[in-house]
Short mmCIF file of C-alpha atoms in Angstrom, two decimals:
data_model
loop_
_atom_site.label_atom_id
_atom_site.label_comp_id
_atom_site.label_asym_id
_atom_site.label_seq_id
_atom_site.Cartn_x
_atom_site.Cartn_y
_atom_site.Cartn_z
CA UNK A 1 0.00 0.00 0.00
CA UNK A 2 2.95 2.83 0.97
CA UNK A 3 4.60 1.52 -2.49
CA UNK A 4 1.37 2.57 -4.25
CA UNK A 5 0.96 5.53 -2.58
CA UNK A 6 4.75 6.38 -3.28
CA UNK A 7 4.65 5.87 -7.31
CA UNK A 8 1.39 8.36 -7.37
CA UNK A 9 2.86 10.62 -5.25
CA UNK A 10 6.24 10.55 -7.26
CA UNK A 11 4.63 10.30 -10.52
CA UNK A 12 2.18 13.47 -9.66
CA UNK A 13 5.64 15.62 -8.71
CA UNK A 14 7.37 14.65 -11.28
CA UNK A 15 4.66 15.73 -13.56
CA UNK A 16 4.75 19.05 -11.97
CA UNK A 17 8.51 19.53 -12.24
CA UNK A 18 8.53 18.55 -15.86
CA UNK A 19 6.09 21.37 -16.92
CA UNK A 20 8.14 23.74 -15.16
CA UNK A 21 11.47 22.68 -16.08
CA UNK A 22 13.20 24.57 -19.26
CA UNK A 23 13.50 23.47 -22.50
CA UNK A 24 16.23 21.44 -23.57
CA UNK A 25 17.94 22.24 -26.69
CA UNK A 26 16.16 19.89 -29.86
CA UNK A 27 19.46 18.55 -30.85
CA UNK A 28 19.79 16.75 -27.35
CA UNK A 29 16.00 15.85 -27.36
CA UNK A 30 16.62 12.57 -29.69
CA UNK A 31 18.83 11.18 -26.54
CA UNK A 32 16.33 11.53 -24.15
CA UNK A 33 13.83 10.40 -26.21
CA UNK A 34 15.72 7.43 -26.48
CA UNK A 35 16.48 6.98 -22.70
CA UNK A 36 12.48 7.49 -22.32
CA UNK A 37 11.68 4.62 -24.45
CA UNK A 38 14.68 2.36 -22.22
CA UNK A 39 13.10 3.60 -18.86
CA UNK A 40 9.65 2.86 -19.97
CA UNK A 41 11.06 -0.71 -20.84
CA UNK A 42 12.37 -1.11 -17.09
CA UNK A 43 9.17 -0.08 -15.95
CA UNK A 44 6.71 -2.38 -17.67
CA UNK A 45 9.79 -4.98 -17.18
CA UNK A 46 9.17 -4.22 -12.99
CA UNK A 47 5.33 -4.71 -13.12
CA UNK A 48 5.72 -8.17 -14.85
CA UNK A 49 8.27 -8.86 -12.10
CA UNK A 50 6.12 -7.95 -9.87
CA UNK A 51 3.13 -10.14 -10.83
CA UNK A 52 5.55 -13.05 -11.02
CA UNK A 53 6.22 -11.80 -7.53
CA UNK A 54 10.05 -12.08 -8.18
CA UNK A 55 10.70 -8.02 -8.09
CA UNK A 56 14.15 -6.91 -6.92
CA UNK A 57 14.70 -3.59 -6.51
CA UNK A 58 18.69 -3.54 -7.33
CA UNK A 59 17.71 -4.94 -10.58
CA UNK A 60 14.78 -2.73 -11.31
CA UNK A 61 16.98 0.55 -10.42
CA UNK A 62 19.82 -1.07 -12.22
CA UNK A 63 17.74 -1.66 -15.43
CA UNK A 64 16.61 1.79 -15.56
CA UNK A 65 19.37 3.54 -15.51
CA UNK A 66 21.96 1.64 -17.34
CA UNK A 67 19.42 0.63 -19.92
CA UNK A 68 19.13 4.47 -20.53
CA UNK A 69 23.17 5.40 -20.11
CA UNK A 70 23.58 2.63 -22.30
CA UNK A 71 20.79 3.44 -25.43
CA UNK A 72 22.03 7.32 -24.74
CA UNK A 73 25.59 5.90 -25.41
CA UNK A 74 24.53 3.82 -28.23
CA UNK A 75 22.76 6.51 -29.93
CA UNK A 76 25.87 8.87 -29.81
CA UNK A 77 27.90 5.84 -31.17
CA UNK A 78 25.54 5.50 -33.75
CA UNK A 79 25.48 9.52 -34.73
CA UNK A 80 29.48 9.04 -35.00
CA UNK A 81 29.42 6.27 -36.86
CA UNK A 82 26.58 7.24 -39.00
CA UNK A 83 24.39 4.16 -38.23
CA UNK A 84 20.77 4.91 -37.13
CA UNK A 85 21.57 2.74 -33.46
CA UNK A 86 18.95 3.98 -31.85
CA UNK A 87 16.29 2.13 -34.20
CA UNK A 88 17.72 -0.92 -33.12
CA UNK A 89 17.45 0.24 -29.74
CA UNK A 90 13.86 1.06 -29.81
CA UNK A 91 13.22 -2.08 -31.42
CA UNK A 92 14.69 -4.51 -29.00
CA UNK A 93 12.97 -2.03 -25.87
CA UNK A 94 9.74 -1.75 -27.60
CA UNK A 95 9.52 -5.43 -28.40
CA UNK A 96 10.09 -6.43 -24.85
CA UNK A 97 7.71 -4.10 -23.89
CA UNK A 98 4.91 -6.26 -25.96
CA UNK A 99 6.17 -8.86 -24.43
CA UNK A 100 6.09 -7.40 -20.94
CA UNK A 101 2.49 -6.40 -21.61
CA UNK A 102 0.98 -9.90 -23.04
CA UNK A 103 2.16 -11.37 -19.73
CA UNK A 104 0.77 -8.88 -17.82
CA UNK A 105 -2.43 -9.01 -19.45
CA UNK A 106 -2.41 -12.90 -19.65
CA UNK A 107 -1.78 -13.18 -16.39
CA UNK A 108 -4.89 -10.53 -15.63
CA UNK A 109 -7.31 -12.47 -17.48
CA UNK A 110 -6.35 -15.56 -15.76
CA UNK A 111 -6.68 -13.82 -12.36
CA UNK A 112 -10.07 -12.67 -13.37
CA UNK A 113 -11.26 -15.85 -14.94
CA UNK A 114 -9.77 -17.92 -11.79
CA UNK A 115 -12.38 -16.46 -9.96
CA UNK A 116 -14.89 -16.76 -11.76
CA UNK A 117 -14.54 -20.55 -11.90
CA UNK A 118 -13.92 -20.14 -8.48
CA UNK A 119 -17.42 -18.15 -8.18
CA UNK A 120 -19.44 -20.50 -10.28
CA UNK A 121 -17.98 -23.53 -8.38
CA UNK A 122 -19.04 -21.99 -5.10
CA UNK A 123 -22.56 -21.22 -6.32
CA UNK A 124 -22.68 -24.83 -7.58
CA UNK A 125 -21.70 -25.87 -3.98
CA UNK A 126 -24.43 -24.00 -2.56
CA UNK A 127 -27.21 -26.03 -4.79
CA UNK A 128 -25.92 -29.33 -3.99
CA UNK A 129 -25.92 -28.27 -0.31
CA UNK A 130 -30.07 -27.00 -0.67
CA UNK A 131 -30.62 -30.05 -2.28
CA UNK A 132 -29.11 -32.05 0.06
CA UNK A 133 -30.86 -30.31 2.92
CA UNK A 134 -34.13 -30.43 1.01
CA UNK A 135 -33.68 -34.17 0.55
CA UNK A 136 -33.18 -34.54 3.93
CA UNK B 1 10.54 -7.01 5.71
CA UNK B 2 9.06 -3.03 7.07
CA UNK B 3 12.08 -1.28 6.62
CA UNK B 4 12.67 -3.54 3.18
CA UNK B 5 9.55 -1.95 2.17
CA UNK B 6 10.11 1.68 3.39
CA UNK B 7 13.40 2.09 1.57
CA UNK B 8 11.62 0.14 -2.35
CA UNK B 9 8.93 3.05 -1.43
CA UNK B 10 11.68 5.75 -1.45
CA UNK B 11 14.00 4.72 -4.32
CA UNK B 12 10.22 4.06 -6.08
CA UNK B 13 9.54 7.69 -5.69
CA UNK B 14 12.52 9.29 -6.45
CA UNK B 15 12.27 6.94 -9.99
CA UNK B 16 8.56 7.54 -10.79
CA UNK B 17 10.26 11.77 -10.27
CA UNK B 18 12.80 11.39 -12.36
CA UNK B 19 10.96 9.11 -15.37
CA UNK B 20 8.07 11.36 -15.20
CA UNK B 21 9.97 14.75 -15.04
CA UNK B 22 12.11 13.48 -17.90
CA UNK B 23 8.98 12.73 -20.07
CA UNK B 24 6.99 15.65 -19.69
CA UNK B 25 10.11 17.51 -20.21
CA UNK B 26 10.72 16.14 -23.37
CA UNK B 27 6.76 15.93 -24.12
CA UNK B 28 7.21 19.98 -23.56
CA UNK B 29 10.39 20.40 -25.93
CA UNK B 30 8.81 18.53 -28.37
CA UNK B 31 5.42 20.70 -28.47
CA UNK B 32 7.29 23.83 -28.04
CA UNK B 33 10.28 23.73 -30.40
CA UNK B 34 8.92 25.01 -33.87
CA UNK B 35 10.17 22.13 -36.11
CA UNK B 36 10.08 23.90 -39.65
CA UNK B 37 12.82 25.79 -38.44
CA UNK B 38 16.41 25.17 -39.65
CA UNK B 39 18.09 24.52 -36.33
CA UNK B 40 15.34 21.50 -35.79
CA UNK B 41 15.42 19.95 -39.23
CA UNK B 42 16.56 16.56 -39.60
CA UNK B 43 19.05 15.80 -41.57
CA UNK B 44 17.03 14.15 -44.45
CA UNK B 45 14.87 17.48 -44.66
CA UNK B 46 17.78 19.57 -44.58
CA UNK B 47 19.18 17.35 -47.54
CA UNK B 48 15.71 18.24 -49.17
CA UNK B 49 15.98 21.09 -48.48
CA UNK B 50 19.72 22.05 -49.90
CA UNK B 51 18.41 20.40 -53.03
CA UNK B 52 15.33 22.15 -54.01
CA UNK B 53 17.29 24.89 -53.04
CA UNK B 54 20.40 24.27 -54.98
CA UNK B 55 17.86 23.24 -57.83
CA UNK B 56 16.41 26.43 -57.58
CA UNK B 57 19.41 28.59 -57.57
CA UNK B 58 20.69 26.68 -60.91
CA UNK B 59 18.24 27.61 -62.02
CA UNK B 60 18.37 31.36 -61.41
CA UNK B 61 21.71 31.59 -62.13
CA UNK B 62 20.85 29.82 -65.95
CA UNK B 63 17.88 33.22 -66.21
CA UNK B 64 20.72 35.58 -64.53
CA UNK B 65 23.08 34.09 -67.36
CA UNK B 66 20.65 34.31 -70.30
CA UNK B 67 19.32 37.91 -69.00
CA UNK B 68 22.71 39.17 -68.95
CA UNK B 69 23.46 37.90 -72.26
CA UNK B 70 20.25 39.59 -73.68
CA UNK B 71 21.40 42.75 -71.64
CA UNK B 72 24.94 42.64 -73.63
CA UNK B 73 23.01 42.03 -76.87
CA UNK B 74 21.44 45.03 -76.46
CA UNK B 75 24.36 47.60 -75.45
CA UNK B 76 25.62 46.23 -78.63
CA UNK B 77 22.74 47.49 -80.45
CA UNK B 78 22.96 50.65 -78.37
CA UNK B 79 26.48 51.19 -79.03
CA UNK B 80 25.89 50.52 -82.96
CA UNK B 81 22.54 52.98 -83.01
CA UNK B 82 25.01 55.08 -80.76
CA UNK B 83 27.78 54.70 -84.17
CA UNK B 84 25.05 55.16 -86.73
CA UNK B 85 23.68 58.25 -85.18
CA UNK B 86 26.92 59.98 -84.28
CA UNK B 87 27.67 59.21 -88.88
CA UNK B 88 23.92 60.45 -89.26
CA UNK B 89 25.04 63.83 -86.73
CA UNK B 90 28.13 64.54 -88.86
CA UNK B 91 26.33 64.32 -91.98
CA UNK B 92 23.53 66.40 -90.69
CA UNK B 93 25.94 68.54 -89.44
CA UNK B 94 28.14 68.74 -92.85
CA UNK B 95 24.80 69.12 -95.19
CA UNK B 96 23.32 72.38 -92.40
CA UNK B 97 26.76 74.10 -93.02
CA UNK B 98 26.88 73.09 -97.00
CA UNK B 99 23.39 73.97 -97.18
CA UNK B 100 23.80 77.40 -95.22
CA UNK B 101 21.38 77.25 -92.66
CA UNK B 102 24.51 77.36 -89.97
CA UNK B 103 27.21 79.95 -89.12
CA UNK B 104 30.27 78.84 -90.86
CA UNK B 105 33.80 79.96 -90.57
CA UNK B 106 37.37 79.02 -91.61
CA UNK B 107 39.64 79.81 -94.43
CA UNK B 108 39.32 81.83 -97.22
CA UNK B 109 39.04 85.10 -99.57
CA UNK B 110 37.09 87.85 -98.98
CA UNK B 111 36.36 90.05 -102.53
CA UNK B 112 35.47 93.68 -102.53
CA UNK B 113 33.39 95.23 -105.62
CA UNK B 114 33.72 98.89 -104.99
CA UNK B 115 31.94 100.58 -107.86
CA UNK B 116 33.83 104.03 -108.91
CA UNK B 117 31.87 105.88 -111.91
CA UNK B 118 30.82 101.95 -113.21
CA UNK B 119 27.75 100.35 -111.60
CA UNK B 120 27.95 97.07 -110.71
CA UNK B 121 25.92 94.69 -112.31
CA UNK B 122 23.80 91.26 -111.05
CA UNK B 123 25.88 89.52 -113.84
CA UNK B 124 28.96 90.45 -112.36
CA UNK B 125 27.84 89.31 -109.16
CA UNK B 126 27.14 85.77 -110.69
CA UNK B 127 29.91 85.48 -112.29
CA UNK B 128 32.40 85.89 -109.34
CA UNK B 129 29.85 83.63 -107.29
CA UNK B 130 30.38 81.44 -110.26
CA UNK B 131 34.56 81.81 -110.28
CA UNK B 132 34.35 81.06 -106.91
CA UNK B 133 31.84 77.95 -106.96
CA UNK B 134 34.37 76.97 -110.25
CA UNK B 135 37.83 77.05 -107.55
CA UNK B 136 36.06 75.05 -104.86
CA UNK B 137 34.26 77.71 -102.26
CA UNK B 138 32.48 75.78 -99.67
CA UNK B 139 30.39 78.98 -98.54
CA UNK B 140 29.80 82.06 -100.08
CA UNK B 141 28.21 85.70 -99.06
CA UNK B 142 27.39 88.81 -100.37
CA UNK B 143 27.61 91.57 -98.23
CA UNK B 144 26.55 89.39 -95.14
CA UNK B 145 24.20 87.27 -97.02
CA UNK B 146 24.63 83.96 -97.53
CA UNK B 147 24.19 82.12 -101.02
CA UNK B 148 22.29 78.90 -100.79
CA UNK B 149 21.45 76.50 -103.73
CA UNK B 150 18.11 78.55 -103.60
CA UNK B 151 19.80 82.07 -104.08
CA UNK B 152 18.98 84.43 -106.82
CA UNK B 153 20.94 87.48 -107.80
CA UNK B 154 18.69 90.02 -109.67
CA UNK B 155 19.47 93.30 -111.08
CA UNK B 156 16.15 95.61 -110.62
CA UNK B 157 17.49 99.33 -111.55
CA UNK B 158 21.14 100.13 -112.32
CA UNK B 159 22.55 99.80 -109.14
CA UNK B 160 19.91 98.17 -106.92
CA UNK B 161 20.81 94.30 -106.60
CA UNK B 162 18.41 91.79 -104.97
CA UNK B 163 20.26 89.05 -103.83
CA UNK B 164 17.26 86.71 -102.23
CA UNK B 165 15.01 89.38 -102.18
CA UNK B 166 17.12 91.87 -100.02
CA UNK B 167 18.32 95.16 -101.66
CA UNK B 168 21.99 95.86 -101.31
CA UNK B 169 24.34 98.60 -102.65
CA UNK B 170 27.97 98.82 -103.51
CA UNK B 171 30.28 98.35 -102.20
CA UNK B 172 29.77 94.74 -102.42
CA UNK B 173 31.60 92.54 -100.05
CA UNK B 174 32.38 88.68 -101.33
CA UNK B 175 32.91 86.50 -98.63
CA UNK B 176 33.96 82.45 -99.65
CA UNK B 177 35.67 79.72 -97.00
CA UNK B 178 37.37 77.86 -99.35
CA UNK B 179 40.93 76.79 -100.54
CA UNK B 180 42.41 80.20 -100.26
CA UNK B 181 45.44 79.58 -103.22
CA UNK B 182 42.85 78.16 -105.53
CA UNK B 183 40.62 80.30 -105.05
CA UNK B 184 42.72 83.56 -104.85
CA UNK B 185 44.84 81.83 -107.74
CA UNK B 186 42.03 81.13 -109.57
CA UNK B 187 40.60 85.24 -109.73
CA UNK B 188 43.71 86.33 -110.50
CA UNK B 189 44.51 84.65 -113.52
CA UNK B 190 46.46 87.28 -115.59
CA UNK B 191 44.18 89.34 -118.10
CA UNK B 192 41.35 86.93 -117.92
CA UNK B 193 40.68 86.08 -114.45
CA UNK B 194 37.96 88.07 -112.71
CA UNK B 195 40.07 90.71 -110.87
CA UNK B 196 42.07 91.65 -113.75
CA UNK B 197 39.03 92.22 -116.29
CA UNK B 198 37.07 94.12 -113.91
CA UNK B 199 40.03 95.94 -113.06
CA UNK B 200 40.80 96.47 -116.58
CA UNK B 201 36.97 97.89 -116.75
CA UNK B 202 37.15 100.32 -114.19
CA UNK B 203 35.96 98.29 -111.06
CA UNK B 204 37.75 98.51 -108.55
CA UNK B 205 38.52 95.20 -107.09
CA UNK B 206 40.58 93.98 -103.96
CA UNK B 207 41.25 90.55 -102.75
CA UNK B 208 42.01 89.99 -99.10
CA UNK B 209 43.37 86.52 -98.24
CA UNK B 210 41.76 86.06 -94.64
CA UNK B 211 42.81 82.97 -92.48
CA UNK B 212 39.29 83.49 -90.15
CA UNK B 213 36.88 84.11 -92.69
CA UNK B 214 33.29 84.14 -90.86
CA UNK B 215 29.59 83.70 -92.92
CA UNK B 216 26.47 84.00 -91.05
CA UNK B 217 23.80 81.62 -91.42
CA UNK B 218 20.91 82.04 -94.26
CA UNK B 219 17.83 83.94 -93.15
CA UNK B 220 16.19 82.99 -95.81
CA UNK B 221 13.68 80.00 -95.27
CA UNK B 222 14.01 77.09 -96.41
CA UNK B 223 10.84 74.34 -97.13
CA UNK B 224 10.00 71.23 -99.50
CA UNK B 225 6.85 71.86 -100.90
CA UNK B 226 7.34 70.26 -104.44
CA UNK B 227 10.16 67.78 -104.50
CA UNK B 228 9.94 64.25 -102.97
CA UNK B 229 12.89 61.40 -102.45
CA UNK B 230 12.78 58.84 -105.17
CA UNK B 231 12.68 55.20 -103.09
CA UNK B 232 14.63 52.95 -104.70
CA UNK B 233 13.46 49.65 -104.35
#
């Protein structure tokens, strides 16, 4: 509960320092697009770590940040070298951010489905035991 | 497990801060920076750009070429109209004087017909305009007036002359720009030039060889009423 109450509160001040911050200069606005797309990655990567209740917080904060150094790094690379990196960058993060988001959603529907079998199977229950009573 | 779950709060918020802050950042760059502008332009639309560009000045520089040319074309047409006119002003200029209707000046005689007990007559006047015509005189006047290709000399009463409808008297003063030895050379031809007969008839005659000899203009006017240019096809 304090952890969900932390990311609303953080996410809700963060929005408010963004739209106050200055502008950054365009040129430098294709890296931090970039690192956006990386963090975003580490994010979705967390929740499906989370649901598989396996989340460790080194790794998360690890993930974040040197997934971003690192597609920053590789996009500089690539403006050096002349080689669009950072599409293959935004490929690999935006794949595995499908893929974090069909487990997440797979593993909703089988939450909410669970309990509906486990609904109906209760409800069942409760007919056998009225019939039994009534037989009785 | 509490104090596990205090400090994955923390580091939480101060990551939601940053990823968020970061984002709308860039979401604000991104709606704020005015992309048409050079500066922002990626490189593909700059390359675009340079080549329509480029294309464009080529072609400027092929009109600048061609107007220039044109432009060069015609100074040379102004500088030969320029040629033909300057010929057309000299001739204009030559044919006023020839024709009298300028002041003229230069070398030549001057002729004085000073009549003692002998009138002068008209014929007399012709004939030394004709002597003088005869040894090349490019302009000719009698007492101040000029003789044109229109000028008549005409004897009235003994002793009034008309030249061009103007009376004048003796003594009568010949003025003719001219080659002054042929023409001086050519009135005083022993015995038969024009000096020496009138002379010899009791004229009184004096030729004055003047290096400034001036002749006024015709007053006389001068129109085309009759005569028109034969076109030559």
């Amino acid at each position: 509960m304090i952890i969900m109450i932390a990311i609303i509160v953080g996410c809700i001040i963060g929005i408010v320092i963004g739209l106050n911050s200055p502008i950054i200069p365009y040129t430098y606005s294709g890296y931090l697009a970039i690192a956006i797309i990386a963090a975003l990655d580490s994010v979705f990567g967390g929740i499906t770590a989370t649901l598989n209740k396996n989340f460790n917080l080194k790794i998360f904060i690890s993930g974040f940040f040197g997934n971003a150094i690192l597609s920053i790094l590789l996009t500089y690379l690539g403006q050096r070298l002349n080689v669009d990196i950072y599409l293959a960058a935004i490929v690999v993060f935006v794949g595995r951010m499908f893929n974090n988001l069909a487990i997440i959603r797979r593993y909703l529907i089988e939450k909410f489905s669970a309990k509906e079998i486990i609904n109906t199977a209760q409800k069942m229950k409760k007919k056998r035991e009225q019939k039994i009573q009534k037989n009785t | 497990m509490k104090k596990g779950k205090i400090t994955m709060a923390i580091s939480l918020f101060f990551v939601c801060i940053l990823f968020m802050a970061v984002m709308f950042m860039q979401f604000k760059t991104i709606d704020e920076t005015d992309i048409t502008a050079i500066e922002n332009m990626r490189e593909t639309e700059l390359r675009e750009a340079i080549s329509t560009w480029k294309a464009k000045y080529e072609e400027l520089e092929q009109r600048l070429t061609q107007v220039n040319t044109q432009i060069s074309e015609y100074n040379e047409s102004i500088e030969t109209d320029k040629e033909a006119s300057e010929v057309l002003d000299k001739e204009l200029d030559s044919s006023n004087m020839l024709v009298g209707k300028t002041d003229v000046e230069g070398e030549g005689i001057v002729v004085t017909l000073a009549d003692q007990e002998d009138y002068v007559r008209g014929s007399d006047l012709l004939e030394l305009v004709n002597e003088l015509r005869y040894a090349g005189a490019e302009a000719i006047s009698i007492n101040d007036i000029r003789v044109t290709n229109m000028t008549y000399i005409a004897e009235v009463t003994d002793g009034y002359i008309y030249v061009d409808g103007q009376r004048t008297t003796a003594p009568f003063v010949v003025k003719a720009i001219g080659n002054q030895t042929y023409l001086s050379s050519s009135l005083t031809l022993k015995n038969v030039g024009f000096v020496d007969k009138y002379t010899n008839s009791g004229i009184r005659v004096t030729l004055e060889k003047q290096k400034n000899v001036k002749i006024l203009k015709t007053n006389q006017e001068m129109s085309v009423k009759y005569i028109e240019e034969v076109v030559s096809k």
